[in-house]
Short mmCIF file of C-alpha atoms in Angstrom, two decimals:
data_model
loop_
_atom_site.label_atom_id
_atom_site.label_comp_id
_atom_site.label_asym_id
_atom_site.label_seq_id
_atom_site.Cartn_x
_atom_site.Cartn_y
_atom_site.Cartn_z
CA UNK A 129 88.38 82.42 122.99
CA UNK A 130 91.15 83.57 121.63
CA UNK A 131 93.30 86.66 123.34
CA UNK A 132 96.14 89.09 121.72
CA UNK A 133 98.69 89.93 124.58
CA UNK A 134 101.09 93.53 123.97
CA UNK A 135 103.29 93.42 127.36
CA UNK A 136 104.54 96.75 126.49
CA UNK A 137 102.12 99.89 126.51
CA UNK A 138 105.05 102.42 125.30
CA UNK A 139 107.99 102.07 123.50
CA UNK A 140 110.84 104.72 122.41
CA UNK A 141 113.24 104.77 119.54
CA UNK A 142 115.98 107.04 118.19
CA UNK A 143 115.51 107.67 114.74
CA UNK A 144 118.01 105.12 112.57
CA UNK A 145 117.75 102.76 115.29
CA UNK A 146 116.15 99.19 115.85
CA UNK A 147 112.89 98.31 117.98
CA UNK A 148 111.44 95.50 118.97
CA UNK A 149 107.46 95.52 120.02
CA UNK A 150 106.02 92.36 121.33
CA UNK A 151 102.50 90.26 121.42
CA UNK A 152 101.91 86.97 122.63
CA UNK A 153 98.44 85.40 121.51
CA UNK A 154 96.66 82.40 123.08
CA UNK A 155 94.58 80.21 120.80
CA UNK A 156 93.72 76.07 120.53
CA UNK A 157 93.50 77.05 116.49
CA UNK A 158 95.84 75.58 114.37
CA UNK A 159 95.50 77.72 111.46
CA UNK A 160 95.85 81.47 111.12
CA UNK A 161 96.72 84.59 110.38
CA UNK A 162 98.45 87.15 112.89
CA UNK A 163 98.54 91.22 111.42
CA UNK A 164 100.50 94.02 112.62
CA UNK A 165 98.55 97.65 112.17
CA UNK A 166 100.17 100.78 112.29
CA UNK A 167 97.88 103.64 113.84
CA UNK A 168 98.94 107.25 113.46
CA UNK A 169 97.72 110.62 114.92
CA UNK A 170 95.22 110.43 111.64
CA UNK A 171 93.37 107.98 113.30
CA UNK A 172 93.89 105.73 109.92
CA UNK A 173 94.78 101.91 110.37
CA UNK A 174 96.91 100.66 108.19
CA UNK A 175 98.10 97.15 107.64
CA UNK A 176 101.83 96.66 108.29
CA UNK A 177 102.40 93.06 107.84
CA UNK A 178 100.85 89.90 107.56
CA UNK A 179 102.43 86.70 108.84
CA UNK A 180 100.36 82.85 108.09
CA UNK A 181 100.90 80.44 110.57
CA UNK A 182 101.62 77.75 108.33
CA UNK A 183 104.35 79.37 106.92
CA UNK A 184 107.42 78.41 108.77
CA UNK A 185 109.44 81.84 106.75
CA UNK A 186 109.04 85.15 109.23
CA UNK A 187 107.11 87.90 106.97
CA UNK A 188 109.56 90.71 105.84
CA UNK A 189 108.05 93.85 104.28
CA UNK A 190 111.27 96.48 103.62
CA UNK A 191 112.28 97.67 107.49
CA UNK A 192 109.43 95.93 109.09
CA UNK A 193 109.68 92.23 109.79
CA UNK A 194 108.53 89.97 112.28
CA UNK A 195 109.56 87.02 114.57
CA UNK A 196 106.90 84.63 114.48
CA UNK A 197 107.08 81.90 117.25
CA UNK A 198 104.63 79.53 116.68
CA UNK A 199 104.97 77.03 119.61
CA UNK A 200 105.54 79.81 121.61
CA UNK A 201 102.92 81.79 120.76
CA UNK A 202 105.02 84.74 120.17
CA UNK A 203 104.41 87.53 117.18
CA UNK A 204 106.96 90.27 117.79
CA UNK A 205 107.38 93.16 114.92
CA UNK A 206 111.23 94.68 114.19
CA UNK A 207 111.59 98.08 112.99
CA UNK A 208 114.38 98.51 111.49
CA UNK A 209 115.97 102.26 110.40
CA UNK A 210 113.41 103.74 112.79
CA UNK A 211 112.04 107.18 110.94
CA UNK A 212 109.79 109.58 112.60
CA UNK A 213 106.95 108.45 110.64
CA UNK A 214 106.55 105.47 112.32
CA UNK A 215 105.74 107.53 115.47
CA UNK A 216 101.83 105.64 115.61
CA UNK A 217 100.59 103.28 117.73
CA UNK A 218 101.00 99.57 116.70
CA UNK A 219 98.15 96.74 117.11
CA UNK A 220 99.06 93.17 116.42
CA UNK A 221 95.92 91.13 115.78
CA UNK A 222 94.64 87.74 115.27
CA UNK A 223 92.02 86.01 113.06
CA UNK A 224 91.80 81.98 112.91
CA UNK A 225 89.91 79.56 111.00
CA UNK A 226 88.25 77.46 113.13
CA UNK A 227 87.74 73.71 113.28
CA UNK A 228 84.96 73.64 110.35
CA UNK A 229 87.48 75.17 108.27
CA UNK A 230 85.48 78.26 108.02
CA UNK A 231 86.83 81.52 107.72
CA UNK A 232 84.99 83.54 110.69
CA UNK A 233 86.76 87.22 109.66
CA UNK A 234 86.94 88.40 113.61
CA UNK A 235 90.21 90.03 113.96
CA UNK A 236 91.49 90.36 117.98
CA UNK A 237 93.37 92.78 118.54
CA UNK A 238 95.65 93.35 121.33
CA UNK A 239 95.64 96.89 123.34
CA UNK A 240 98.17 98.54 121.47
CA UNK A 241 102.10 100.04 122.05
CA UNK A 242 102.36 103.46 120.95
CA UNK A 243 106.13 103.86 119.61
CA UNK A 244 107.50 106.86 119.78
CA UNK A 245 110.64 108.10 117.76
CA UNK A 246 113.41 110.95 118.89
CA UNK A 247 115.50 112.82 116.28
CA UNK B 3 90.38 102.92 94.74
CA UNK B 4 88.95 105.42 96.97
CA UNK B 5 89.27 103.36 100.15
CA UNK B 6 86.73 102.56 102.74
CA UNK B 7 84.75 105.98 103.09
CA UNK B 8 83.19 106.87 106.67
CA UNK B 9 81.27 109.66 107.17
CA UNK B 10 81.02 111.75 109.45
CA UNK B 11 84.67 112.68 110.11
CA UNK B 12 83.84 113.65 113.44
CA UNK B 13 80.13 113.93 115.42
CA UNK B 14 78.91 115.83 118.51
CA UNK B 15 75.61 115.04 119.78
CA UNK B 16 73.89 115.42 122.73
CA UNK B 17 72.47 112.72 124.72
CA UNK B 18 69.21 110.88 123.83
CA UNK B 19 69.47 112.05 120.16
CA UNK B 20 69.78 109.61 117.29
CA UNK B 21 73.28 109.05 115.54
CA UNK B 22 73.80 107.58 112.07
CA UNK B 23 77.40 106.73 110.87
CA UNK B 24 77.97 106.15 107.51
CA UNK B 25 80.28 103.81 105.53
CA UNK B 26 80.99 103.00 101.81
CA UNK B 27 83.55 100.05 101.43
CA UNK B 28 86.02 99.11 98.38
CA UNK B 29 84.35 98.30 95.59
CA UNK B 30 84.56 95.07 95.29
CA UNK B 31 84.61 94.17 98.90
CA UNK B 32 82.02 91.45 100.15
CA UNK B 33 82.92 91.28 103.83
CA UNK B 34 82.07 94.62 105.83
CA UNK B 35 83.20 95.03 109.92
CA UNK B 36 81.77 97.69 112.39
CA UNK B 37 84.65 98.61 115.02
CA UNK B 38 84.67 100.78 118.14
CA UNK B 39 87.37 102.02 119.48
CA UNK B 40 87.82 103.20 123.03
CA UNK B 41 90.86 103.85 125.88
CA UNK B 42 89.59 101.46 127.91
CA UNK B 43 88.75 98.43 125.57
CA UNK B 44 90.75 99.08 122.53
CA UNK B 45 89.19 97.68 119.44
CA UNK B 46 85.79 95.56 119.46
CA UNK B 47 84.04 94.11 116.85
CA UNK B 48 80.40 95.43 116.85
CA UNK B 49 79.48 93.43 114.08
CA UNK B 50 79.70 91.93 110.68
CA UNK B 51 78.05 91.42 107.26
CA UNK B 52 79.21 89.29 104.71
CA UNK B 53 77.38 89.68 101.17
CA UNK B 54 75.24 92.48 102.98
CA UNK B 55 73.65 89.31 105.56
CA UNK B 56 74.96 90.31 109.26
CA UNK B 57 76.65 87.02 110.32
CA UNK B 58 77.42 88.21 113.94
CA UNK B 59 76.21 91.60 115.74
CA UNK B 60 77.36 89.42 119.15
CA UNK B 61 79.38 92.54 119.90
CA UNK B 62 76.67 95.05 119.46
CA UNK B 63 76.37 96.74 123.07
CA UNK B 64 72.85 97.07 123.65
CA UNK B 65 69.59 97.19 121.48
CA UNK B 66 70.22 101.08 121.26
CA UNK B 67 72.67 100.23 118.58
CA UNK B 68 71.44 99.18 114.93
CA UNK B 69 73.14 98.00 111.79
CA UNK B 70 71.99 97.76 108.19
CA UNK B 71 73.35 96.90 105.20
CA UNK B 72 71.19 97.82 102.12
CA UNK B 73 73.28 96.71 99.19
CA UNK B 74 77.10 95.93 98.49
CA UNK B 75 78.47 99.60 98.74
CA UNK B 76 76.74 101.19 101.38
CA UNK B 77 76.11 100.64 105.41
CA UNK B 78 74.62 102.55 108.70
CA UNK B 79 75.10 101.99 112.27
CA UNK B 80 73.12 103.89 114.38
CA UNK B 81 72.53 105.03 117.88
CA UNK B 82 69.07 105.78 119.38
CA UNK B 83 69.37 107.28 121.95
CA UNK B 84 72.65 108.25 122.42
CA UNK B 85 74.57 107.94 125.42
CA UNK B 86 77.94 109.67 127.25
CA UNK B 87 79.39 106.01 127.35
CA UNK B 88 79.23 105.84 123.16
CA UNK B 89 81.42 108.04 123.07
CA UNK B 90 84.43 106.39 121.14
CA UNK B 91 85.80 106.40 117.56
CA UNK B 92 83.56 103.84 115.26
CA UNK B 93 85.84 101.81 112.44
CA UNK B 94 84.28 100.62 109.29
CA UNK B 95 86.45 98.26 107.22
CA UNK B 96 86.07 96.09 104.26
CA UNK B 97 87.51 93.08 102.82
CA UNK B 98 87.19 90.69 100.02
CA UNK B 99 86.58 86.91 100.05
CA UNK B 100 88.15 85.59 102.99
CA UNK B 101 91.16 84.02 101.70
CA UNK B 102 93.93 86.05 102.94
CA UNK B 103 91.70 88.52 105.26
CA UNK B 104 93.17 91.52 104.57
CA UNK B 105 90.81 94.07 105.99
CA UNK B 106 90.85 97.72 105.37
CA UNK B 107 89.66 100.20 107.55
CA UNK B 108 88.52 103.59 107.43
CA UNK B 109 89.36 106.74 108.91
CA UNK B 110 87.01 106.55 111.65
CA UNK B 111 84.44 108.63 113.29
CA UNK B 112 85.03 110.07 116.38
CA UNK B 113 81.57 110.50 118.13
CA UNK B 114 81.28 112.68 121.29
CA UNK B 115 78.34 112.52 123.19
CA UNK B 116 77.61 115.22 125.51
#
């Protein structure tokens, strides 16, 4: 079965600045899609970025981007120009086609940072 | 688009009474997911219905929870009887086809059961 790993349960950011959160994912899949969320106060997920596995090119979506190490198994999301609206909690997730090519639709999704950001 | 509508916003029943959640995905959407969210498990699938056919409720607790699906913009999950431990806040989301997966959720119910 597949697992989504975030090592770090909090993170903290000044406002303008850069932050780093991290998952690590385990999977014998050679094909799929990782996701970060976003998850405010409103209780509303909302996708943040999408990454494909077979693309070798690390997804960029304005300040957010992501590191995507595939033999490593490593899906970290960058921040970049931290603003106090990003103050949410952040799920990174994982959905994989399996060996009949099919697409299942489970997302896994790891247990969440929640980032907070200082003026 | 209006997004993927849950109803209620929030719910406060007391134990052994029924519960009904209530979600209307994107138009469009073929693909709908049942989520609960709790502190100590994060997100779970509960189950899932593609074309309005549940392909998996593997994640569905317990036989106190139900699922239905009665056409393409329009699904239930209920609770009978309701328990303290269902407490939680219940996801909807929606996607279509399955090519690039993008699901999108709702706002959630939080459900309180005293």
């Amino acid at each position: 079965a597949q697992t989504v790993t975030q090592s770090q349960p909090e993170m903290s950011v000044q406002e303008a600045e850069t932050v780093t959160l991290s998952c690590t994912y385990d999977t014998s899949e050679s094909d799929y899609y990782l996701f970060w969320y976003k998850q405010p106060p409103s209780r509303q997920m909302i996708l943040v970025i999408r990454q494909e596995a077979y693309k070798q090119q690390n997804a960029t979506e304005n300040r957010f981007s992501v590191n995507f190490q595939k033999a490593a198994k490593s899906f970290s999301l960058k921040i970049s120009d931290s603003q106090l609206g990003d103050a949410a909690m952040y799920f990174c997730a994982y959905w994989g086609i399996n060996a009949g090519g099919t697409s299942y639709g489970k997302l896994t999704f790891g247990q969440g940072t929640i980032l907070t950001v200082h003026p | 688009d209006a997004g993927v509508i849950q109803s209620p916003r929030h719910e406060v029943t007391e134990m052994g009474q029924e519960v009904t959640l209530r979600c209307k995905p994107i138009s469009g959407h073929n693909s709908l997911f049942w989520y609960r969210q709790t502190m100590m498990r994060g997100l779970e699938l509960l189950i899932y219905f593609n074309n309005n056919v549940p392909i998996d409720d593997s994640g569905m607790p317990e036989d106190r929870f139900s699922a239905k699906m009665p056409n393409a913009s329009f699904s239930t999950l209920k609770i009978q009887p309701s328990e303290p431990r269902d407490s939680a806040v219940y996801f909807c989301a929606s996607r279509r086809g399955r090519a690039k997966n993008i699901q999108y959720f709702g706002a959630g119910t939080r459900l309180s059961v005293l």
